Coordinates of C-alpha atoms and ligand atoms in Angstrom, one line a residue:
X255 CA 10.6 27.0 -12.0
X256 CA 10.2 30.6 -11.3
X257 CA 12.9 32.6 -8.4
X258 CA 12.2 32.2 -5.0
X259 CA 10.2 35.8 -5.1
X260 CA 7.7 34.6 -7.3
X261 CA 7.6 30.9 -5.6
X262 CA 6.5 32.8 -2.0
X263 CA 4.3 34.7 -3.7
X264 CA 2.3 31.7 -5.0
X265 CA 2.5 30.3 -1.8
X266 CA 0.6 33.0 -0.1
X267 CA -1.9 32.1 -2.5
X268 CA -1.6 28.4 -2.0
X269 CA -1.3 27.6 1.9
X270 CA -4.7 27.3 3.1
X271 CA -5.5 30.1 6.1
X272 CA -6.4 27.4 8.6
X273 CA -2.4 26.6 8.3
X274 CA -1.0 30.4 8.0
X275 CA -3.1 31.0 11.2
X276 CA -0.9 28.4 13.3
X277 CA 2.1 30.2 11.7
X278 CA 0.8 33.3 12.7
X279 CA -0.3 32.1 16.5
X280 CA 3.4 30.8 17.1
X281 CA 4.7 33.9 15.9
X282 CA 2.8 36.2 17.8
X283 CA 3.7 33.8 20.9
X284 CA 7.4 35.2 19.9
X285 CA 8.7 32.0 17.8
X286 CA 9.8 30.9 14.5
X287 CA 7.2 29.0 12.5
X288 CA 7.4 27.4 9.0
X289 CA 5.5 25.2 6.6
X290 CA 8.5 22.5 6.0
X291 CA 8.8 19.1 4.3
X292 CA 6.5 17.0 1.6
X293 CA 3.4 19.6 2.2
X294 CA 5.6 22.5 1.3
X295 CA 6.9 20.2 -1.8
X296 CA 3.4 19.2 -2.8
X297 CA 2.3 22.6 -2.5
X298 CA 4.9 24.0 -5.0
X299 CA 4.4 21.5 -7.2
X300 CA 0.5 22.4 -7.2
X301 CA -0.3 18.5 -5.8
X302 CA -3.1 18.4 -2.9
X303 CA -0.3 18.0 0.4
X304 CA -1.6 15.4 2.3
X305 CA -1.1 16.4 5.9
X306 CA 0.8 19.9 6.5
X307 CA 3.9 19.8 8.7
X308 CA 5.3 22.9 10.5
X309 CA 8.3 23.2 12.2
X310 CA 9.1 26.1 14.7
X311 CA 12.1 26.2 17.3
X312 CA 9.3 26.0 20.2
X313 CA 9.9 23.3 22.5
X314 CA 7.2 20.6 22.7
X315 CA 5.8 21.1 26.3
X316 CA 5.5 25.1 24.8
X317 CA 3.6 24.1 22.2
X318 CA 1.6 21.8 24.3
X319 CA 1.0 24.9 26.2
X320 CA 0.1 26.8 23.5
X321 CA -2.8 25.2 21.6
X322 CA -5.9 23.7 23.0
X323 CA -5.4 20.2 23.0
X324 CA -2.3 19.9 21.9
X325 CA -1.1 15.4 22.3
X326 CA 2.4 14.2 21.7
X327 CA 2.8 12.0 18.9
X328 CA 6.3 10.5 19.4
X329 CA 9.0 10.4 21.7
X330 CA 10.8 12.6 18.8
X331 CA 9.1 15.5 20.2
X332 CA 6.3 15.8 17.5
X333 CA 3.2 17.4 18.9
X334 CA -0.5 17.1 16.9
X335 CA -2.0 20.5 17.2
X336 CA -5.8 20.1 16.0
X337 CA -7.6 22.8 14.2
X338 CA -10.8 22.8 12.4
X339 CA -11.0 19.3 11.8
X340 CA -7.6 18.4 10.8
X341 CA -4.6 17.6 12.7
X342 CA -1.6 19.2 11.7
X343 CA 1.5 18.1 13.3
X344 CA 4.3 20.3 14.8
X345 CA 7.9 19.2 14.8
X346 CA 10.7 21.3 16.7
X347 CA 13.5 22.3 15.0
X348 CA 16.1 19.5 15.7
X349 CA 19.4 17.9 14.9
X350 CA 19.5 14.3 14.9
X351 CA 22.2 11.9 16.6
X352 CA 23.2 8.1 17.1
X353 CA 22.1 6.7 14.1
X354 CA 22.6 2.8 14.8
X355 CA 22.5 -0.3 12.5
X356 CA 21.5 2.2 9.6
X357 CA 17.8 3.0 10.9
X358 CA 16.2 6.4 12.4
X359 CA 18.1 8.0 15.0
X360 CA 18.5 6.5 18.6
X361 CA 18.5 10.3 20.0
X362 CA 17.3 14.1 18.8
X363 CA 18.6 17.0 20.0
X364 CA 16.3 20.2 19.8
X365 CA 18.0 23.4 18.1
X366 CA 17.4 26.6 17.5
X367 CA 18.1 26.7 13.6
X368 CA 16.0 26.2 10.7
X369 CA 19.1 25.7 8.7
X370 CA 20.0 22.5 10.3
X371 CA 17.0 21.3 10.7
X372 CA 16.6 21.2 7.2
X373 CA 20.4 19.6 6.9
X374 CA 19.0 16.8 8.7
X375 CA 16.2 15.8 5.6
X376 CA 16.6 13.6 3.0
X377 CA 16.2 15.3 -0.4
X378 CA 16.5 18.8 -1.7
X379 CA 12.8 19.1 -2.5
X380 CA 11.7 18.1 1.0
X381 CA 14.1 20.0 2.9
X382 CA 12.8 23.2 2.1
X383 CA 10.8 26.0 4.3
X384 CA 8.2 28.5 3.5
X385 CA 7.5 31.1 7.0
X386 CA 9.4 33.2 9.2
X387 CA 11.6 33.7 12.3
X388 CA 10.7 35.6 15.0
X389 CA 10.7 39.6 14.8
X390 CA 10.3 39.0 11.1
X391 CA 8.0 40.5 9.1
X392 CA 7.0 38.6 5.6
X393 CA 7.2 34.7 5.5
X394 CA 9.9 33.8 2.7
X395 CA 10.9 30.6 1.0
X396 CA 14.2 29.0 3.0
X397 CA 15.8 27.1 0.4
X398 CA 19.5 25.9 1.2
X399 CA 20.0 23.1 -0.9
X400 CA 18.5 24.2 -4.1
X401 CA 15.1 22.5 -3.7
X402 CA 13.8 24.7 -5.9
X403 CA 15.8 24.4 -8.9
X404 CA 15.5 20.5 -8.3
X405 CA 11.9 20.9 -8.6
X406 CA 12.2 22.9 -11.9
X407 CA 14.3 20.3 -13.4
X408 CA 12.4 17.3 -11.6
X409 CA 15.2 15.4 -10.0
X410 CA 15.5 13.9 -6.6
X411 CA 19.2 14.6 -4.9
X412 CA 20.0 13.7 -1.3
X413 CA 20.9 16.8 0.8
X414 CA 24.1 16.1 1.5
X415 CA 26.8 13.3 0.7
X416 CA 24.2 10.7 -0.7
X417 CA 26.5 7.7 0.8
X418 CA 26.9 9.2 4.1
X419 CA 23.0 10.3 4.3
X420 CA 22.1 6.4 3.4
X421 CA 24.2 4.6 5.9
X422 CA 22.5 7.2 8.5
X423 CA 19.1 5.5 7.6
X424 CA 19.1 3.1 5.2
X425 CA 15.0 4.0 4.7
X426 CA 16.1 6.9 2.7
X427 CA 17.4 5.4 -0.4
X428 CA 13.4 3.1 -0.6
X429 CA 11.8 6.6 -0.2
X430 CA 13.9 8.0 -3.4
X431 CA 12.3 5.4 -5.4
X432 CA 9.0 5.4 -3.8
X433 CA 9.3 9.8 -4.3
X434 CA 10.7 8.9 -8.1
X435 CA 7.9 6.6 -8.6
X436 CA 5.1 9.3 -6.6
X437 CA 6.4 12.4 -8.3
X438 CA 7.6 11.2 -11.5
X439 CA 11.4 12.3 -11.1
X440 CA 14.2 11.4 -12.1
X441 CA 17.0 10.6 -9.4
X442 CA 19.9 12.5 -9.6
X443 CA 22.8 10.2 -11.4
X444 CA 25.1 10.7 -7.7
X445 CA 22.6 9.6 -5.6
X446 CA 21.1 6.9 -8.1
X447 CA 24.8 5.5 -7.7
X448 CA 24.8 5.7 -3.5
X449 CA 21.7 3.8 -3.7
X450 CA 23.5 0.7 -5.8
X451 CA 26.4 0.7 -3.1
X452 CA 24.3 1.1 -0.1
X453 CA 21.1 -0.9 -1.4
X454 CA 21.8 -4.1 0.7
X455 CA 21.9 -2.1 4.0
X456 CA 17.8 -2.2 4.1
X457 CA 18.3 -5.5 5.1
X458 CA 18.6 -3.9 8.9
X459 CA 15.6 -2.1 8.4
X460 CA 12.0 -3.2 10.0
X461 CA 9.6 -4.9 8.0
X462 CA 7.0 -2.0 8.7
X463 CA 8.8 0.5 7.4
X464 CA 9.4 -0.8 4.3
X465 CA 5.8 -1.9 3.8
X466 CA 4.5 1.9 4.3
X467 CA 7.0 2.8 1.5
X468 CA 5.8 0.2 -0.6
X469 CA 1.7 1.1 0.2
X470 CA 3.1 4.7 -0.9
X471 CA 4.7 3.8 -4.0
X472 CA 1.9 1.4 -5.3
X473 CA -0.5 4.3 -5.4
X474 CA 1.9 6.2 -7.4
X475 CA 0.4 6.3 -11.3
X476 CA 3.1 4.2 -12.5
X477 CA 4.3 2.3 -9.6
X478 CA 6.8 0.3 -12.6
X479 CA 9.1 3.4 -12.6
X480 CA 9.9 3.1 -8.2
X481 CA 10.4 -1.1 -9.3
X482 CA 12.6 -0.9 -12.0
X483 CA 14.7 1.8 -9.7
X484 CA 14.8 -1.0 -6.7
X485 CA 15.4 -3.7 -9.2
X486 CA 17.9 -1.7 -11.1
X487 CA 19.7 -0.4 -8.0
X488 CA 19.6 -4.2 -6.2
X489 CA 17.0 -3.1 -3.7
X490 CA 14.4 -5.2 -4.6
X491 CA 16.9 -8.3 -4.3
X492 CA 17.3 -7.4 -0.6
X493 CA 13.2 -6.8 0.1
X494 CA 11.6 -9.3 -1.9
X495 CA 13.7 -11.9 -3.5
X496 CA 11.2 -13.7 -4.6
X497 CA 10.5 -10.8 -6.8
X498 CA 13.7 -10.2 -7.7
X499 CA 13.6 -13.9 -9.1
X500 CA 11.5 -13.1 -11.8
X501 CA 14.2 -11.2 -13.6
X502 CA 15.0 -12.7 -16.9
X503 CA 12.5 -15.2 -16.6
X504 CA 10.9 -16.3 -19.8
X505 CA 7.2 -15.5 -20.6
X506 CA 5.2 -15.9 -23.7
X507 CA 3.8 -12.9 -23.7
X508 CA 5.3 -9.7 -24.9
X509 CA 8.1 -10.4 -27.4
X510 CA 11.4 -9.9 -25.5
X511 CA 10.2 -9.0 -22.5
X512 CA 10.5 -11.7 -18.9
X513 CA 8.6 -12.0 -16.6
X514 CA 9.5 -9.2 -13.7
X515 CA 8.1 -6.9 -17.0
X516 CA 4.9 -8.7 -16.8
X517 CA 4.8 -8.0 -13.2
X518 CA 5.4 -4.6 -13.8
X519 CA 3.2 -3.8 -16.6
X520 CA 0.2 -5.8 -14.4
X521 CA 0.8 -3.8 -11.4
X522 CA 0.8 -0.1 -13.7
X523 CA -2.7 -1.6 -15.2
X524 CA -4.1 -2.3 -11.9
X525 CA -6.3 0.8 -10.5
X526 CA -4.1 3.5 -8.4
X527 CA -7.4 3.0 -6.5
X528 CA -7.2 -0.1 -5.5
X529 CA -4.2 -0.9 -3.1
X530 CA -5.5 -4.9 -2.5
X531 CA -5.2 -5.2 -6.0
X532 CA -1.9 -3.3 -6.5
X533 CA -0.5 -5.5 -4.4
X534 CA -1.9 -8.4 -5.8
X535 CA -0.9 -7.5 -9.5
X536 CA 2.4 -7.4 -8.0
X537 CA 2.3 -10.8 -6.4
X538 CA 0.2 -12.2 -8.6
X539 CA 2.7 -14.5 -10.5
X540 CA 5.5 -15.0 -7.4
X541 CA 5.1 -19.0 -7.4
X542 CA 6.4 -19.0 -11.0
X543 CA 9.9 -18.8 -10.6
X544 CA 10.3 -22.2 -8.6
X545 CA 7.1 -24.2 -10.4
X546 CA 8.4 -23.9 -13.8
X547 CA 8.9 -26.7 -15.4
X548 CA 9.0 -28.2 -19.1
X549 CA 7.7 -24.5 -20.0
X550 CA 4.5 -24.6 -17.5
X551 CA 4.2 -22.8 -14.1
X552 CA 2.1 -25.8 -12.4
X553 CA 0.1 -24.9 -9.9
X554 CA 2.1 -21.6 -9.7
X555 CA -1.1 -19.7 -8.4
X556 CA -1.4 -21.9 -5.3
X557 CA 2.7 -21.7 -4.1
X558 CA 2.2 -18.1 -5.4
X559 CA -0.1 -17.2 -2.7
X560 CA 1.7 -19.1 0.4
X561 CA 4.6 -17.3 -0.8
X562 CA 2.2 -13.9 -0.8
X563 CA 1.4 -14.6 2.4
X564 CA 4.7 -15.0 3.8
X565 CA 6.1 -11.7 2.5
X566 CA 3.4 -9.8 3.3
X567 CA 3.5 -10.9 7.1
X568 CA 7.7 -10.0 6.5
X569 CA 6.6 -6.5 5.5
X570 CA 3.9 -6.5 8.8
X571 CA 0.5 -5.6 6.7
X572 CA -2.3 -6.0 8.3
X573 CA -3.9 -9.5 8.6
X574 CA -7.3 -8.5 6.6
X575 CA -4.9 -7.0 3.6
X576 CA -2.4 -10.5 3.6
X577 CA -5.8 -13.0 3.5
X578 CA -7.3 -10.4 0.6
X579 CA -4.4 -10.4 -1.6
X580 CA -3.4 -14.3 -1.2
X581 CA -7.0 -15.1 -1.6
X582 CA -6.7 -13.1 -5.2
X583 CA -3.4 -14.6 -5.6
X584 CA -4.4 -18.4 -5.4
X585 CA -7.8 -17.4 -7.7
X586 CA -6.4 -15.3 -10.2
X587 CA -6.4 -18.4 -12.8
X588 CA -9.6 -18.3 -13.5
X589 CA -11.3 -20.0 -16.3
X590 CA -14.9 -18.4 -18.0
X591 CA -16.0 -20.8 -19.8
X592 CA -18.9 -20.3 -21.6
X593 CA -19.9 -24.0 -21.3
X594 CA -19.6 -23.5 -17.5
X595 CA -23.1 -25.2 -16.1
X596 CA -25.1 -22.6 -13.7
X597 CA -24.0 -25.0 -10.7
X598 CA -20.0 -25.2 -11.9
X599 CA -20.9 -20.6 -11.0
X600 CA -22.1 -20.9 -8.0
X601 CA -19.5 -23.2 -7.2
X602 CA -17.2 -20.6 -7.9
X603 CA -18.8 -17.7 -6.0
X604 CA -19.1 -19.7 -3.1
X605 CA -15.0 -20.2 -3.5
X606 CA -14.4 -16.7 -4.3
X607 CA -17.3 -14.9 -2.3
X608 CA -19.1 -12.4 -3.4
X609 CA -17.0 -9.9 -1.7
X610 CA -13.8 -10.9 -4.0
X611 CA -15.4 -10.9 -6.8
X612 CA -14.8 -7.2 -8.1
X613 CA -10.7 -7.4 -6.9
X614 CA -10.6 -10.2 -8.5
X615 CA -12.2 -9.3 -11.9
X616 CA -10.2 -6.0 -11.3
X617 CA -7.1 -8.2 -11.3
X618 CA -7.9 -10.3 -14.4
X619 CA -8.0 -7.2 -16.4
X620 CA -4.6 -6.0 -15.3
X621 CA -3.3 -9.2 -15.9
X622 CA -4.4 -9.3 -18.8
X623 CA -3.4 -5.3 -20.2
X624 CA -0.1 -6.7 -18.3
X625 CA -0.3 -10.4 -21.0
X626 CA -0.6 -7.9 -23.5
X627 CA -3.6 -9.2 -24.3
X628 CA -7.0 -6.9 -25.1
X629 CA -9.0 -5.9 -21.6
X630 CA -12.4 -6.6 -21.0
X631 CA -12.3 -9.4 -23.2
X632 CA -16.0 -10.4 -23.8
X633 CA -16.0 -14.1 -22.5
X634 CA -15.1 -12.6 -18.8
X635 CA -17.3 -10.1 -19.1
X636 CA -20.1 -12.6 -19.5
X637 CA -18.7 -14.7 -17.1
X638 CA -19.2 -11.6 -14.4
X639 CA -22.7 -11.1 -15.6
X640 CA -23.6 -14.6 -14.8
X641 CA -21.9 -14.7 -11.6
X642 CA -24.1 -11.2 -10.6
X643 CA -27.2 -13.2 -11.9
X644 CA -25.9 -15.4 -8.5
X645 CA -25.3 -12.8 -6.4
X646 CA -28.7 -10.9 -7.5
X647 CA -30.7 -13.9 -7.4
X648 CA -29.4 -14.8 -3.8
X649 CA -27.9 -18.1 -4.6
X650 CA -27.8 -20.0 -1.6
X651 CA -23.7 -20.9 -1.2
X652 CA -23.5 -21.7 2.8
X653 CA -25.3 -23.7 5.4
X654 CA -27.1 -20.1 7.1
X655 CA -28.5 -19.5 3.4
X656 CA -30.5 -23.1 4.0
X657 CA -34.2 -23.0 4.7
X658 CA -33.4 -24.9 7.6
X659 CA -30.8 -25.5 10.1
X660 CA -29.3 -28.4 12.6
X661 CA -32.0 -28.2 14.8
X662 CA -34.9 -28.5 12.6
X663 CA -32.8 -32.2 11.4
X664 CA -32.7 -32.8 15.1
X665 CA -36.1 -32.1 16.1
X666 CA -37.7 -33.6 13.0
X667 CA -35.8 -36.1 12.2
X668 CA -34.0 -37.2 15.4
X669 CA -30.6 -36.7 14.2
X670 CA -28.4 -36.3 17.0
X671 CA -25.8 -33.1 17.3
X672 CA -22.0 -33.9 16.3
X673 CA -20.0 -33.5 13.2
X674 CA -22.7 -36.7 11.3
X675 CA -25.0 -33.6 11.2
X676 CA -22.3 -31.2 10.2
X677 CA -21.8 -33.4 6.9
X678 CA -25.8 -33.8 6.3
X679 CA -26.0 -29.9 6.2
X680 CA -22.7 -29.6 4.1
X681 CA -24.2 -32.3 1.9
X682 CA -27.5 -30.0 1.5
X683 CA -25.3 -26.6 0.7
X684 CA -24.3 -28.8 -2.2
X685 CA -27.0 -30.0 -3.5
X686 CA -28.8 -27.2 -3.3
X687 CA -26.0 -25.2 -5.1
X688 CA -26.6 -27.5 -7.7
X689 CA -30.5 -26.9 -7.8
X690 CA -31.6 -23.7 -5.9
X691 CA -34.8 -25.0 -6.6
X692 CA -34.6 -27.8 -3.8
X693 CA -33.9 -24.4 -0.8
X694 CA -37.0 -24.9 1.0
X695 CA -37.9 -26.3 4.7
X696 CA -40.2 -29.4 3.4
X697 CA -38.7 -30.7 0.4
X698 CA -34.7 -30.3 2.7
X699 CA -36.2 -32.2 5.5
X700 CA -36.7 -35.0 2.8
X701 CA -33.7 -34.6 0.8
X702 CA -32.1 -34.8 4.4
X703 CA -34.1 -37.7 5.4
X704 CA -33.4 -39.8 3.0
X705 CA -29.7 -38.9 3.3
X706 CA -29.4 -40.0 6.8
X707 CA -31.3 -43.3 5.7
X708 CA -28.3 -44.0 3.6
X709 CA -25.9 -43.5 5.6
X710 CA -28.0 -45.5 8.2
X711 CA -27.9 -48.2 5.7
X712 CA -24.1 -48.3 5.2
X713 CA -23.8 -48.1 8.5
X714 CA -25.2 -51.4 9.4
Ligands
ATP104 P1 4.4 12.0 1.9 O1 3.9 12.9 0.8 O2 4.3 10.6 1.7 O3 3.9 12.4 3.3 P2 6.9 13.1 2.9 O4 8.1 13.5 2.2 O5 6.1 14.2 3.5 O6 6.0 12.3 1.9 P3 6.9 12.1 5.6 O7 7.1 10.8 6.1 O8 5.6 12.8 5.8 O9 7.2 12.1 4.0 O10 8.0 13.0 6.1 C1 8.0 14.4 6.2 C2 9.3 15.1 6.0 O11 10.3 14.6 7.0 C3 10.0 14.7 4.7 O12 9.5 15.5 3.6 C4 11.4 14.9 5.0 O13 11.8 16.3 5.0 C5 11.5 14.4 6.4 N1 11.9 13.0 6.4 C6 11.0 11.9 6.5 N2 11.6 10.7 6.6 C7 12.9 11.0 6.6 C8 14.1 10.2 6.7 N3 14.1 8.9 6.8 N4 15.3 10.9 6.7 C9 15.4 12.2 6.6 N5 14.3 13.0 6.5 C10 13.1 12.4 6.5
MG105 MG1 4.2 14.0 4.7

């Protein structure tokens, strides 16, 4: 990494003027201002920043004051200054108090110094600050912990005593994996050993914040490296112990290698892309622990995806995101036989729906790179082409896809509303999934006809 001089340099070049122009705004208005935090990181380690955060020692209601439009986010003082489009948020310098039960602060104090400020940040690398104080002419790099250097030699190390910095808030040590797994770094041997005594205090942390770590380090490009760290430190047995029970599992798949390893090289295989199926690669085998038996894992996909489900609602995701991935879960089994009879595919599409069906093939391949088996093997592949010759053709998998509907049975054929009619039209999805052929409004009003007569006739 080159000295601070040349760093600042490249960062004139690098911070886009839409950002230097808030610096400059606060300045003129008599205040500090800086770039601080993961933007300043990403910046210097030439990744796109996601959001940029500044940090100045105006107080909120100031800042409020001074830009147009200006909202509080938080009750920690942050303020969401929009310019051109984005929305860059604006935190004041501040020194943080009461940390209880080993989560965020209770209580912030605002300050006047960038230097504490940064004190108060988790790793070297992120507690770093590119601008410049009031009355000051150039911005400069403000680097107290050796951020810098860290980034050179691509290691993550907790500003302070690691120990002391983890008790404060217990989120830190999942965000050193998750920032190992994102950035590809190392974590500094002192720190890596803070996280194995401290790892079972994320217990007292909330579900939610765990589960935005977790989003975060699944779209890392190999999300195995931030596992293997929570496995390794004793993490993972705290989050998700039904993960955790996959260590040392047997598999027959890779020689020597369990089961947590399959998990791992499954999830790395699935597309960065792709969170649902991320997550799903990563739950994909959880029932298999507690169904194995006489070497099989018996109906391991269906346990697998109640317990999916379950840890999913621990870890507060969203409702759509937990039905997706235990959905993909309780499927990912699959056969493709070729012998499979056109009806035996619709079947299937009307279990999986349509909408499923590319997570789901997504998922079978990363299983399968995961098995240690070749991708794209040609029997699923032609298995997906049928099931598109489905989907193309329009099969008709659900009772609004019939050519008629409850009240054409009532008006034509006197059947009377209830659940009786329910079954008749359920009975017609079926058939007609088994020949499309029979989809249209005279030739259903028979097949339907002759289906109440039946059950007329067992009836009496
Ligand atoms: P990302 O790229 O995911 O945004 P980030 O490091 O920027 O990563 P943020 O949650 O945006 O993460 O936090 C911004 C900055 O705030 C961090 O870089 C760090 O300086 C500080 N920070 C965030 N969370 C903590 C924490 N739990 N303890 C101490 N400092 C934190
Ligand atoms: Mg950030």
């Amino acid at each position: 990494m080159a000295v601070p001089d040349a760093v600042a340099e490249r960062l004139e070049e690098t911070v886009p003027d839409r950002v230097r122009s808030l610096l400059d705004q606060l300045h003129a208005a008599g205040h500090a201002a800086y770039v601080v935090g993961g933007s300043l990181r990403d910046a210097l380690l030439d990744r796109q920043p996601s959001d940029w955060d500044l940090t100045t020692d105006a107080r909120p209601d100031r800042l409020v004051e001074l830009f147009h439009g200006a909202v509080y986010e938080n009750r920690f003082g942050t303020v969401a200054v929009r310019r051109d489009g984005s929305v860059f948020e604006v935190t004041t310098f501040r020194l943080e108090h009461d940390y209880a039960d080993h989560r965020r602060p209770h209580r912030v104090e605002f300050g006047d110094d960038l230097e504490a400020d940064l004190a108060r940040r988790d790793f070297t690398i992120n507690a770093m600050a590119w601008g410049r104080a009031a009355g000051e002419e150039d911005n400069r790099l403000v680097d107290p912990f050796g951020g810098v250097s860290d980034l050179g030699r691509r290691v993550l190390r907790a500003v302070g005593d690691p120990r002391k910095r983890f008790r404060e808030d217990a989120l830190r040590m999942i965000r050193a994996v998750r920032l190992a797994a994102v950035l590809g770094f190392e974590v500094d041997p002192a720190t890596l050993a803070a996280i194995r005594v401290e790892a079972p205090l994320v217990a007292h942390l909330s579900g939610e914040r765990i589960g935005a770590e977790l989003d975060k380090l699944l779209a890392a490009p190999e999300p195995s490296i931030g596992l293997r760290l929570m496995a390794d430190t004793g993490l993972l047995a705290v989050i998700a112990p039904e993960l955790e029970a996959q260590r040392g599992v047997a598999q027959n798949k890779a020689p020597g290698e369990d089961l947590w390893d399959h998990t791992l090289r499954s999830v790395d295989a699935a597309p960065a892309s792709r969170p649902v199926v991320r997550l799903a690669a990563l739950l994909h085998d959880l029932g298999k622990p507690s169904t194995l038996a006489d070497g099989h894992f018996h109906r391991h996909d269906v346990v697998g995806a109640t317990m999916a489900e379950a840890l999913l609602r621990r870890l507060r995701y969203p409702r759509p995101v937990i039905e997706d991935v235990s959905h993909l879960v309780r499927y990912h089994m699959f056969g493709t036989e070729p012998e499979l009879t056109d009806a035996a595919v619709r079947r299937f599409l009307q279990r999986i729906g349509a909408r499923h069906l590319d997570a789901l093939f997504a998922l079978r391949r990363a299983d399968d790179i995961g098995s240690g088996r070749a991708p794209d093997d040609p029997r699923t592949a032609a298995f997906r082409t049928r099931l598109d010759a489905e989907v193309a053709a329009e099969a008709a998998l659900d009772r609004d896809a019939l050519a008629i509907d409850g009240d054409d049975l009532i008006r034509e054929l006197g059947l009377r509303p209830g659940p009786a009619l329910g079954r008749v039209l359920d009975a017609l999805v079926e058939r007609v999934i088994d020949d499309p052929a029979l989809n249209d409004r005279a030739t259903l009003l028979l097949v339907a006809q002759a289906m109440a007569g039946d059950t007329s006739g067992t009836a009496s």
